[in-house]
Short mmCIF file of C-alpha atoms and ligand atoms in Angstrom, two decimals:
data_model
loop_
_atom_site.label_atom_id
_atom_site.label_comp_id
_atom_site.label_asym_id
_atom_site.label_seq_id
_atom_site.Cartn_x
_atom_site.Cartn_y
_atom_site.Cartn_z
CA MET K 123 0.00 0.00 0.00
CA SER K 124 2.75 2.44 0.78
CA LEU K 125 3.99 1.96 -2.80
CA MET K 126 1.15 4.23 -3.89
CA ASN K 127 3.00 7.02 -2.25
CA THR K 128 6.03 6.26 -4.41
CA LYS K 129 4.01 6.80 -7.54
CA MET K 130 2.97 10.21 -6.42
CA ASN K 131 6.38 11.16 -5.23
CA VAL K 132 8.62 10.12 -8.07
CA PRO K 133 7.02 11.95 -11.01
CA THR K 134 6.74 15.37 -9.42
CA SER K 135 10.42 15.53 -8.59
CA ILE K 136 11.80 13.93 -11.76
CA LEU K 137 9.38 15.13 -14.44
CA SER K 138 9.44 18.86 -14.28
CA PRO K 139 12.85 19.41 -15.96
CA MET K 140 11.89 17.04 -18.81
CA ALA K 141 8.36 18.31 -19.33
CA GLY K 142 9.16 20.66 -22.22
CA ARG K 143 10.89 18.01 -24.31
CA ILE K 144 8.24 15.29 -24.25
CA PRO K 145 5.16 15.27 -26.51
CA LYS K 146 1.92 16.00 -24.66
CA PRO K 147 0.19 12.60 -25.01
CA LEU K 148 3.30 10.83 -23.77
CA GLN K 149 3.69 13.21 -20.86
CA ARG K 150 0.54 11.88 -19.30
CA ARG K 151 1.86 8.36 -19.48
CA VAL K 152 5.29 9.09 -18.12
CA PRO K 153 4.30 9.12 -14.46
CA PHE K 154 2.65 5.74 -14.80
CA GLY K 155 5.55 4.33 -16.81
CA LEU K 156 8.05 5.62 -14.33
CA ALA K 157 6.15 4.10 -11.46
CA ILE K 158 6.20 0.73 -13.22
CA VAL K 159 9.94 1.03 -13.85
CA VAL K 160 10.51 1.90 -10.21
CA ILE K 161 8.45 -1.07 -9.05
CA ILE K 162 10.24 -3.44 -11.44
CA LEU K 163 13.58 -2.08 -10.32
CA PHE K 164 12.71 -2.66 -6.69
CA PHE K 165 11.69 -6.21 -7.47
CA TYR K 166 14.86 -6.74 -9.47
CA ILE K 167 17.10 -5.43 -6.70
CA GLY K 168 15.20 -7.48 -4.19
CA SER K 169 15.23 -10.70 -6.21
CA SER K 170 17.79 -12.25 -3.89
CA TYR K 171 15.11 -12.33 -1.19
CA ASP K 172 12.95 -15.39 -1.12
CA GLN K 173 9.55 -13.82 -0.87
CA SER K 174 8.47 -10.89 -2.97
CA ALA K 175 5.97 -9.88 -0.29
CA GLU K 176 8.87 -9.43 2.09
CA VAL K 177 10.61 -7.23 -0.50
CA LEU K 178 7.51 -5.12 -0.99
CA LYS K 179 7.31 -4.52 2.71
CA ARG K 180 10.96 -3.56 2.97
CA VAL K 181 10.59 -1.16 0.05
CA GLY K 182 7.57 0.31 1.76
CA HIS K 183 9.62 0.92 4.90
CA THR K 184 12.41 2.61 2.97
CA VAL K 185 10.05 4.82 1.01
CA LEU K 186 8.28 5.81 4.20
CA SER K 187 11.51 6.83 5.85
CA TYR K 188 12.48 9.06 2.91
CA GLN K 189 9.00 10.42 2.52
CA THR K 190 8.74 11.63 6.05
CA PRO K 191 12.07 13.16 6.93
CA SER K 192 12.59 14.89 10.22
CA LYS K 193 11.09 18.33 10.14
CA ALA K 194 13.41 20.98 8.74
CA ALA K 195 16.64 21.15 10.71
CA GLY K 196 16.42 23.93 13.21
CA ASP K 197 12.94 23.07 14.32
CA ARG K 198 12.64 22.97 18.05
CA PHE K 199 11.65 19.82 19.90
CA PRO K 200 7.87 19.67 20.32
CA LYS K 201 7.02 20.96 23.78
CA LYS K 202 5.16 17.87 24.78
CA ILE K 203 5.72 15.23 27.45
CA TRP K 204 4.39 11.72 26.95
CA GLN K 205 3.85 8.91 29.40
CA SER K 206 1.88 5.67 29.20
CA TRP K 207 0.17 3.73 31.95
CA LYS K 208 -2.77 1.43 32.64
CA VAL K 209 -5.05 4.30 33.57
CA ASP K 210 -5.24 8.04 32.97
CA PRO K 211 -3.75 10.53 35.46
CA LEU K 212 -7.09 11.24 37.14
CA ASP K 213 -7.07 7.65 38.35
CA PHE K 214 -3.40 7.41 39.29
CA GLU K 215 -2.42 5.97 42.64
CA ASP K 216 -0.87 8.55 44.98
CA ARG K 217 2.60 7.21 44.28
CA ASP K 218 2.30 7.66 40.52
CA ARG K 219 0.45 10.96 40.77
CA GLY K 220 3.27 12.69 42.61
CA ARG K 221 5.88 11.54 40.14
CA ALA K 222 3.76 12.31 37.10
CA ARG K 223 2.95 15.74 38.45
CA SER K 224 6.65 16.61 38.53
CA TRP K 225 6.59 16.81 34.70
CA PRO K 226 3.93 19.49 34.12
CA THR K 227 5.00 21.27 37.32
CA LYS K 228 8.59 21.69 36.15
CA ASN K 229 7.64 22.37 32.51
CA LEU K 230 4.90 24.96 32.46
CA GLY K 231 5.15 25.65 28.72
CA TYR K 232 4.70 21.98 27.84
CA ARG K 233 1.65 19.91 27.05
CA TYR K 234 1.31 16.61 28.87
CA GLU K 235 -0.41 13.42 27.79
CA VAL K 236 -0.70 9.90 29.10
CA LEU K 237 -1.64 7.08 26.74
CA THR K 238 -3.58 4.37 28.56
CA ASP K 239 -4.58 0.74 28.14
CA GLY K 240 -7.93 2.16 27.08
CA ASN K 241 -6.82 4.46 24.27
CA ASP K 242 -3.44 3.16 23.08
CA LEU K 243 -4.85 0.91 20.36
CA HIS K 244 -6.99 3.71 18.98
CA TYR K 245 -3.90 5.92 18.88
CA VAL K 246 -1.88 3.28 17.01
CA LYS K 247 -4.70 2.53 14.56
CA THR K 248 -5.25 6.22 13.88
CA ASN K 249 -1.60 6.98 13.21
CA PHE K 250 -0.50 3.75 11.53
CA GLY K 251 -3.76 2.63 9.93
CA PRO K 252 -4.84 3.32 6.32
CA HIS K 253 -5.58 6.98 7.04
CA GLY K 254 -2.28 7.49 8.81
CA LEU K 255 1.14 6.18 7.83
CA ASN K 256 -0.48 3.00 6.54
CA ARG K 257 1.58 0.31 8.20
CA PRO K 258 -0.74 -2.68 8.62
CA ASP K 259 2.17 -4.75 9.98
CA ILE K 260 2.58 -2.36 12.91
CA VAL K 261 -1.15 -2.21 13.65
CA LYS K 262 -1.40 -6.00 13.51
CA ALA K 263 1.58 -6.54 15.81
CA TYR K 264 0.37 -3.96 18.33
CA THR K 265 -3.19 -5.29 18.29
CA GLU K 266 -2.20 -8.90 18.85
CA LEU K 267 0.67 -8.50 21.29
CA GLU K 268 -0.08 -9.68 24.81
CA ALA K 269 3.29 -9.04 26.48
CA LYS K 270 2.75 -5.70 28.22
CA ILE K 271 6.39 -4.69 28.34
CA ILE K 272 6.83 -5.23 24.60
CA LYS K 273 3.76 -3.12 23.89
CA ALA K 274 4.97 -0.39 26.22
CA ASP K 275 8.39 -0.35 24.55
CA LEU K 276 6.93 -0.29 21.07
CA LEU K 277 4.38 2.39 21.94
CA ARG K 278 7.04 4.88 23.05
CA TYR K 279 8.88 4.46 19.74
CA LEU K 280 5.66 4.91 17.78
CA VAL K 281 4.70 8.07 19.64
CA MET K 282 8.16 9.56 19.35
CA TYR K 283 8.19 8.83 15.62
CA VAL K 284 4.78 10.36 15.00
CA GLU K 285 4.93 13.32 17.37
CA GLY K 286 8.27 13.61 19.11
CA GLY K 287 8.83 15.41 22.40
CA VAL K 288 9.82 13.81 25.69
CA TYR K 289 8.96 10.26 26.65
CA ALA K 290 9.27 9.19 30.31
CA ASP K 291 8.21 5.98 32.03
CA ILE K 292 5.59 6.38 34.73
CA ASP K 293 8.13 5.70 37.50
CA VAL K 294 10.41 8.53 36.37
CA GLU K 295 10.30 11.84 38.20
CA ALA K 296 11.44 15.10 36.62
CA LEU K 297 14.18 16.85 38.61
CA ARG K 298 14.97 19.68 36.18
CA PRO K 299 13.10 21.45 33.38
CA VAL K 300 13.33 19.82 29.96
CA ASP K 301 14.58 23.14 28.58
CA ASP K 302 17.82 22.49 30.51
CA TRP K 303 18.43 19.10 28.90
CA ILE K 304 20.54 20.44 26.05
CA PRO K 305 23.50 22.29 27.56
CA PRO K 306 24.09 25.81 26.22
CA SER K 307 27.40 24.66 24.75
CA PHE K 308 25.39 22.84 22.03
CA ASN K 309 23.33 24.40 19.27
CA ALA K 310 19.88 22.86 19.78
CA SER K 311 19.25 22.90 16.03
CA ASP K 312 22.04 20.32 15.60
CA VAL K 313 20.24 17.91 17.93
CA GLY K 314 17.52 15.48 16.84
CA LEU K 315 17.58 13.07 19.74
CA VAL K 316 18.65 13.32 23.39
CA ILE K 317 19.59 10.09 25.16
CA SER K 318 21.62 9.14 28.21
CA ILE K 319 23.96 6.36 29.15
CA GLU K 320 22.45 3.72 31.44
CA ILE K 321 25.10 1.06 31.96
CA ASP K 322 28.78 1.83 31.57
CA GLU K 323 30.57 -1.31 32.76
CA PRO K 324 32.75 -2.21 29.77
CA SER K 325 35.13 -4.32 31.87
CA TRP K 326 32.39 -7.00 31.88
CA SER K 327 31.88 -6.91 28.13
CA ASN K 328 33.08 -10.52 27.74
CA HIS K 329 30.98 -11.93 30.60
CA THR K 330 28.55 -14.62 29.42
CA ILE K 331 25.53 -13.09 31.12
CA LEU K 332 26.49 -9.50 31.89
CA GLY K 333 28.40 -8.85 28.68
CA PRO K 334 25.48 -7.98 26.40
CA LYS K 335 24.10 -5.59 29.05
CA SER K 336 27.37 -3.98 30.06
CA GLN K 337 27.24 -0.95 27.73
CA SER K 338 23.91 0.63 27.01
CA PHE K 339 21.77 3.72 26.62
CA CYS K 340 18.49 3.96 28.48
CA GLN K 341 15.06 4.22 26.92
CA TRP K 342 12.97 4.90 30.04
CA THR K 343 13.44 8.58 29.24
CA PHE K 344 14.53 10.32 26.05
CA MET K 345 13.65 13.25 23.82
CA SER K 346 13.15 13.09 20.08
CA GLN K 347 12.15 15.25 17.17
CA PRO K 348 9.24 13.80 15.19
CA ARG K 349 9.72 11.66 12.07
CA LEU K 350 13.34 10.77 12.71
CA PRO K 351 14.49 7.87 10.50
CA VAL K 352 16.22 6.38 13.55
CA MET K 353 12.89 5.95 15.32
CA LEU K 354 11.45 4.19 12.28
CA ARG K 355 14.55 2.00 12.17
CA LEU K 356 13.83 1.04 15.76
CA ILE K 357 10.16 0.33 15.05
CA ASP K 358 11.08 -1.82 12.04
CA HIS K 359 13.59 -3.70 14.16
CA VAL K 360 10.86 -4.49 16.70
CA ILE K 361 8.37 -5.59 14.04
CA HIS K 362 10.90 -7.85 12.28
CA TRP K 363 11.94 -9.29 15.60
CA ILE K 364 8.32 -10.08 16.51
CA GLU K 365 7.83 -11.75 13.11
CA ASP K 366 11.02 -13.77 13.61
CA MET K 367 9.96 -14.87 17.08
CA THR K 368 6.53 -16.02 15.92
CA LYS K 369 8.21 -18.06 13.17
CA LYS K 370 10.70 -19.52 15.62
CA GLN K 371 8.07 -20.41 18.21
CA GLN K 372 5.42 -21.35 15.64
CA VAL K 373 2.70 -19.50 17.56
CA PRO K 374 0.54 -16.43 16.90
CA ILE K 375 1.88 -13.09 18.16
CA GLY K 376 -0.38 -13.21 21.21
CA ASN K 377 1.10 -16.53 22.33
CA LEU K 378 4.77 -15.55 22.29
CA THR K 379 6.70 -16.43 25.41
CA LEU K 380 9.75 -14.26 25.99
CA ASN K 381 12.52 -14.42 28.53
CA PHE K 382 14.28 -11.44 30.07
CA ASP K 383 17.14 -11.30 27.59
CA GLU K 384 14.79 -11.59 24.63
CA VAL K 385 12.85 -8.58 25.89
CA LEU K 386 16.07 -6.61 26.28
CA THR K 387 17.31 -7.35 22.79
CA GLY K 388 13.92 -7.35 21.08
CA THR K 389 12.49 -4.04 22.25
CA GLY K 390 14.34 -2.93 25.37
CA PRO K 391 17.58 -1.07 26.10
CA SER K 392 19.79 -3.43 24.08
CA ALA K 393 17.59 -2.99 20.99
CA PHE K 394 17.57 0.76 21.56
CA THR K 395 21.36 0.85 21.99
CA ASN K 396 22.05 -1.25 18.90
CA VAL K 397 19.84 0.93 16.75
CA MET K 398 21.49 4.09 18.11
CA PHE K 399 24.88 2.73 17.05
CA ALA K 400 23.54 1.78 13.62
CA GLU K 401 22.21 5.32 13.23
CA MET K 402 25.49 6.85 14.37
CA GLU K 403 27.24 4.80 11.72
CA ALA K 404 24.71 5.84 9.07
CA GLN K 405 25.22 9.50 9.94
CA THR K 406 28.97 9.67 10.53
CA GLY K 407 30.33 6.70 8.59
CA SER K 408 31.69 4.82 11.59
CA ILE K 409 30.56 3.25 14.83
CA PRO K 410 32.11 5.00 17.81
CA PRO K 411 33.80 2.52 20.18
CA TRP K 412 32.27 2.36 23.67
CA SER K 413 35.47 3.87 25.03
CA TYR K 414 34.26 7.14 23.45
CA PHE K 415 31.39 7.16 25.97
CA HIS K 416 33.11 5.48 28.92
CA ASN K 417 33.41 7.65 32.05
CA MET K 418 32.02 10.55 30.05
CA THR K 419 31.79 13.77 32.07
CA ASP K 420 30.22 15.99 29.40
CA PRO K 421 27.54 15.29 26.80
CA LYS K 422 28.72 14.24 23.34
CA LEU K 423 27.03 14.84 20.00
CA VAL K 424 27.35 12.04 17.42
CA GLY K 425 25.54 12.92 14.22
CA ASN K 426 22.36 14.49 15.57
CA ILE K 427 22.26 12.25 18.65
CA LEU K 428 23.17 14.02 21.86
CA VAL K 429 24.43 11.49 24.41
CA LEU K 430 24.21 12.69 28.00
CA GLN K 431 26.41 11.30 30.75
CA VAL K 432 25.08 8.48 32.94
CA ASP K 433 23.91 10.65 35.85
CA SER K 434 21.51 12.60 33.61
CA PHE K 435 18.80 9.96 33.37
CA ALA K 436 20.33 7.11 35.39
CA ALA K 437 21.89 8.61 38.54
CA GLY K 438 22.06 6.62 41.76
CA GLN K 439 22.26 3.13 40.28
CA GLY K 440 25.20 2.12 42.47
CA HIS K 441 27.19 1.16 39.38
CA SER K 442 28.51 2.70 36.16
CA ASN K 443 29.92 5.59 38.17
CA SER K 444 26.44 7.08 38.16
CA GLY K 445 26.77 9.25 41.27
CA ASN K 446 23.58 10.38 42.98
CA HIS K 447 20.60 12.63 42.39
CA ASP K 448 22.22 15.63 44.08
CA SER K 449 24.39 16.00 41.01
CA PRO K 450 23.48 19.18 39.12
CA ARG K 451 23.43 17.01 36.00
CA ALA K 452 20.80 14.61 37.34
CA LEU K 453 17.76 15.51 35.21
CA VAL K 454 15.39 12.74 36.31
CA ARG K 455 15.02 10.17 39.08
CA HIS K 456 14.06 6.65 38.11
CA HIS K 457 12.10 4.92 40.89
CA TYR K 458 12.01 1.48 39.24
CA HIS K 459 8.56 0.52 40.52
CA ALA K 460 7.10 -0.01 37.05
CA SER K 461 9.76 -2.64 36.49
CA LEU K 462 7.66 -5.59 37.61
CA TRP K 463 8.10 -7.04 34.17
CA PRO K 464 11.29 -9.00 34.96
CA SER K 465 9.18 -11.31 37.11
CA ARG K 466 7.06 -12.16 34.07
CA HIS K 467 10.02 -12.70 31.76
CA PRO K 468 12.41 -15.02 33.59
CA ARG K 469 16.18 -14.75 33.35
CA TYR K 470 18.91 -17.17 34.20
CA SER K 471 18.96 -17.94 37.90
CA HIS K 472 21.34 -20.52 39.32
CA PRO K 473 19.56 -22.97 41.65
CA ALA K 474 22.09 -22.36 44.42
CA TYR K 475 23.49 -18.91 43.67
CA GLY K 476 20.63 -17.04 42.05
CA MET K 477 21.03 -14.25 39.49
CA VAL K 478 24.36 -12.62 38.83
CA GLU K 479 22.48 -9.36 38.19
CA GLU K 480 21.78 -9.22 41.92
CA CYS K 481 25.46 -8.33 42.36
CA ASN K 482 24.64 -4.96 40.79
CA TRP K 483 28.02 -5.06 38.98
CA LYS K 484 30.09 -5.24 42.21
CA PRO K 485 33.30 -6.94 41.03
CA GLU K 486 33.92 -9.10 44.13
CA CYS K 487 30.35 -10.35 44.04
CA VAL K 488 30.39 -11.16 40.31
CA HIS K 489 33.75 -12.93 40.63
CA GLU K 490 32.42 -14.96 43.54
CA TRP K 491 29.25 -15.88 41.61
CA ASP K 492 31.36 -16.89 38.57
CA HIS K 493 33.66 -18.99 40.75
CA ASN K 494 30.85 -20.67 42.70
CA THR K 495 28.79 -21.54 39.66
CA GLU K 496 31.86 -22.88 37.91
CA ILE K 497 32.76 -25.37 40.63
CA TYR K 498 29.13 -26.22 41.47
CA PRO K 499 28.79 -29.06 38.89
CA SER K 500 31.76 -30.89 40.43
CA LEU K 501 30.29 -30.85 43.96
CA PRO K 502 28.85 -34.02 45.52
CA GLU K 503 25.06 -34.25 45.13
CA GLU K 504 24.50 -33.93 48.87
CA GLU K 505 26.33 -30.64 49.02
CA LYS K 506 24.43 -29.32 46.04
CA GLN K 507 21.14 -30.09 47.78
CA ASN K 508 22.43 -28.44 50.90
CA LEU K 509 23.38 -25.26 49.02
CA ILE K 510 19.98 -25.17 47.34
CA LYS K 511 18.27 -25.47 50.75
CA ILE K 512 20.34 -22.61 52.11
CA LYS K 513 19.35 -20.47 49.15
CA GLU K 514 15.67 -21.32 49.48
CA HIS K 515 15.81 -20.38 53.14
CA ALA K 516 17.50 -17.05 52.34
CA ASP K 517 14.95 -16.38 49.59
CA ALA K 518 12.05 -17.04 51.95
CA GLU K 519 13.54 -14.67 54.53
CA LYS K 520 14.06 -12.00 51.89
CA LEU K 521 10.50 -12.38 50.66
CA ALA K 522 9.15 -12.10 54.19
CA LYS K 523 11.20 -8.96 54.75
CA GLU K 524 9.93 -7.44 51.52
CA GLU K 525 6.34 -8.24 52.48
CA GLU K 526 6.94 -6.61 55.83
CA GLU K 527 8.34 -3.48 54.21
CA LYS K 528 5.45 -3.36 51.79
CA ALA K 529 2.97 -3.62 54.67
CA ALA K 530 4.83 -0.87 56.55
CA ASP K 531 4.70 1.34 53.44
CA GLN K 532 1.00 0.74 53.06
CA LYS K 533 0.42 1.55 56.72
CA ARG K 534 2.36 4.79 56.35
CA ILE K 535 0.24 5.76 53.32
CA ASP K 536 -2.97 4.85 55.20
CA ASP K 537 -1.89 6.85 58.25
CA GLU K 538 -1.13 9.87 56.11
CA GLU K 539 -4.51 9.61 54.45
CA LEU K 540 -6.21 9.31 57.85
CA GLU K 541 -4.38 12.37 59.11
CA ARG K 542 -5.36 14.29 55.98
CA LEU K 543 -9.02 13.36 56.47
CA GLN K 544 -8.90 14.29 60.15
CA LYS K 545 -7.53 17.70 59.20
CA ILE K 546 -10.36 18.21 56.73
CA CYS K 547 -12.90 17.14 59.34
CA ALA K 548 -11.40 19.56 61.83
CA THR K 549 -12.23 22.49 59.56
CA VAL K 550 -15.91 21.50 59.27
CA PRO K 551 -18.01 23.29 61.94
CA PRO K 552 -19.34 20.80 64.52
CA ALA K 553 -22.97 19.76 64.12
CA PRO K 554 -25.34 21.44 66.60
CA GLN K 555 -25.48 19.40 69.81
CA PRO K 556 -28.86 18.15 71.04
CA PRO K 557 -29.83 19.93 74.28
CA ALA K 558 -28.14 18.27 77.22
CA PRO K 559 -30.46 16.17 79.37
CA THR K 560 -31.26 18.09 82.53
CA GLU K 561 -30.60 15.22 84.84
CA ALA K 562 -27.46 13.76 83.36
CA PRO K 563 -26.00 11.21 85.66
CA PRO K 564 -22.39 12.01 86.56
CA PRO K 565 -20.17 9.93 84.25
CA PRO K 566 -18.18 7.23 85.90
CA ALA K 567 -14.58 8.29 86.39
CA ASP K 568 -13.09 5.66 84.06
CA ALA K 569 -15.58 6.24 81.19
CA SER K 570 -14.68 9.85 80.33
CA PRO K 571 -11.97 9.04 77.73
CA VAL K 572 -14.62 7.72 75.34
CA ALA K 573 -15.94 11.11 74.23
CA ALA K 574 -13.31 13.55 75.39
CA PRO K 575 -10.21 12.64 73.35
CA ASN K 576 -12.03 13.16 70.09
CA LYS K 577 -13.18 16.65 70.90
CA GLU K 578 -10.00 18.02 72.39
CA PRO K 579 -7.68 17.56 69.39
CA LEU K 580 -10.35 18.87 67.04
CA LYS K 581 -10.54 22.16 68.94
CA LYS K 582 -6.79 22.46 68.95
CA GLU K 583 -6.54 21.88 65.19
CA LYS K 584 -9.13 24.54 64.59
CA LYS K 585 -7.19 27.12 66.58
CA LYS K 586 -3.97 26.29 64.76
CA GLU K 587 -5.57 26.73 61.36
CA LYS K 588 -6.85 30.18 62.17
CA LYS K 589 -3.50 31.53 63.29
CA PRO K 590 -1.93 32.51 59.93
C1 NAG G 1957 22.57 27.06 15.23
O1 NAG G 1957 22.50 26.40 13.97
C2 NAG G 1957 21.66 27.04 13.03
C3 NAG G 1957 21.53 26.14 11.81
O2 NAG G 1957 22.72 25.55 11.50
C4 NAG G 1957 22.21 28.43 12.71
O3 NAG G 1957 21.37 29.08 11.80
C5 NAG G 1957 22.31 29.22 14.00
O4 NAG G 1957 22.92 30.47 13.75
C6 NAG G 1957 23.11 28.46 15.06
N1 NAG G 1957 23.04 29.18 16.31
C7 NAG G 1957 24.09 29.39 17.06
C8 NAG G 1957 23.86 30.13 18.33
O5 NAG G 1957 25.23 29.06 16.72
C1 NAG G 1958 37.16 -9.35 25.47
O1 NAG G 1958 37.68 -10.34 24.60
C2 NAG G 1958 38.41 -9.81 23.50
C3 NAG G 1958 38.78 -10.97 22.60
O2 NAG G 1958 39.29 -12.02 23.32
C4 NAG G 1958 39.63 -9.04 24.03
O3 NAG G 1958 40.34 -8.49 22.94
C5 NAG G 1958 39.15 -7.94 24.95
O4 NAG G 1958 40.26 -7.27 25.52
C6 NAG G 1958 38.27 -8.48 26.05
N1 NAG G 1958 37.69 -7.38 26.79
C7 NAG G 1958 37.71 -7.28 28.11
C8 NAG G 1958 37.10 -6.07 28.71
O5 NAG G 1958 38.21 -8.14 28.81
C1 NAG G 1959 -2.73 -19.38 21.91
O1 NAG G 1959 -3.34 -19.07 23.14
C2 NAG G 1959 -4.72 -19.31 23.20
C3 NAG G 1959 -5.27 -18.80 24.51
O2 NAG G 1959 -4.42 -19.10 25.56
C4 NAG G 1959 -4.97 -20.82 23.01
O3 NAG G 1959 -6.35 -21.08 23.04
C5 NAG G 1959 -4.37 -21.25 21.68
O4 NAG G 1959 -4.50 -22.63 21.52
C6 NAG G 1959 -2.90 -20.84 21.58
N1 NAG G 1959 -2.43 -21.13 20.24
C7 NAG G 1959 -1.26 -21.74 20.03
C8 NAG G 1959 -0.91 -21.99 18.59
O5 NAG G 1959 -0.51 -22.08 20.92
C1 NAG G 1960 36.44 5.26 34.92
O1 NAG G 1960 36.08 5.66 36.23
C2 NAG G 1960 36.28 4.64 37.21
C3 NAG G 1960 35.72 5.12 38.51
O2 NAG G 1960 36.04 6.46 38.76
C4 NAG G 1960 37.76 4.31 37.28
O3 NAG G 1960 37.96 3.29 38.22
C5 NAG G 1960 38.24 3.87 35.91
O4 NAG G 1960 39.64 3.66 35.93
C6 NAG G 1960 37.91 4.90 34.84
N1 NAG G 1960 38.23 4.33 33.56
C7 NAG G 1960 38.90 4.99 32.63
C8 NAG G 1960 39.18 4.28 31.35
O5 NAG G 1960 39.26 6.15 32.79
#
């Protein structure tokens, strides 16, 4: 379908210089003829592919990316902040509301929108359906996907491609205004995309498990101009990956089962990072080595991609030299509570030593884990069982502790809510009292606390409120 756009595009740009030299009746046919030639050429070039349908689709993608270039260089970033969550902000839990509010509060000149589980599909169909960019493959994938994290990842790329602006996960709090994100030392019109380093642990780049995650950019927050080819590249990567996975697993899209690492490389930070490098190569002719970004203390511009240092979007991780949120360069704070998805997409966990990721990149811990898991297979069976029991015990204790903390958190929230309500009640004038019975029996000495304590604090609160 997107080939139709080619037909319209090619003649207008190529024909005009030739128009005077071609007889009138032929002129009318030239556009059609040219379109046919273009189509045949595309098929010819693509003949090494097995399926012509696949070729058509790829051509469609390429045409789309040329047809919709980024808006003229020099355009500002759209002043709009995007988030996505199950529900809209009016129904946010207290925890999410506070963090979400930090965005409009710190960015008064910006619009703010949250896409929800209720309106995301309509958004995708509108913008990628036949009346939008006409990408039935994207609409189909988004409609059928069940894995929430994959949908959430894909959605941010779709929105940033269509509209641009700032995307931030729901558990990310704004610390500084978006207008401060591009340092004055850069000309904002040279910048198309603002990203930040997430993991900068290149010394683990050869580690079996940690290696692929040891050098990455984050995609929980970034800023993009609309219609950037890099965003389309990312979307196409995701769509191809989904198609590959359904072929590999021989199931419909909705039945895909994905582990942690597949999520990372399919749609998550690894996918994002790989595509960023591909784009840097496309723009500058070479892939910068990670050492160019390692221990970076100032932002670096590669092509039109501005890479911020790790503490900008990922401060306080306890690794990657990411410092803390007091740093003047910390632009956001990531609270990590939306990251429940790892529990739904399992990763490698050793029966006796658990996940190496739990080391949080601490060298001694990773070395110990490597050593332990290496000698584990040679241990006598009895000792293995013993180690597993010890781990299960530790896990149970940890779980109990977490439950306890969760309960304590909930109690704190409930107490605060109660206090808030009591304050509100204190400002409401007391209801008129029924006339006191004339012959009230004297209350027994030990019964007075029943009524009294409630009244006393209320009076006090009332006085306090009037003071200022
Ligand atoms: C920024 O770049 C644009 C386009 O290249 C140019 O017109 C403008 O003068 C530059 N501004 C500064 C402050 O260098
Ligand atoms: C990873 O392995 C390659 C190839 O063996 C080696 O050249 C490189 O120095 C290693 N990197 C690290 C960080 O150990
Ligand atoms: C996909 O999942 C649905 C619902 O769980 C199930 O009914 C169907 O059989 C599954 N299809 C395949 C091919 O696994
Ligand atoms: C990067 O910073 C860390 C921590 O400050 C330091 O240990 C390491 O040597 C630095 N690496 C390079 C290549 O400068």
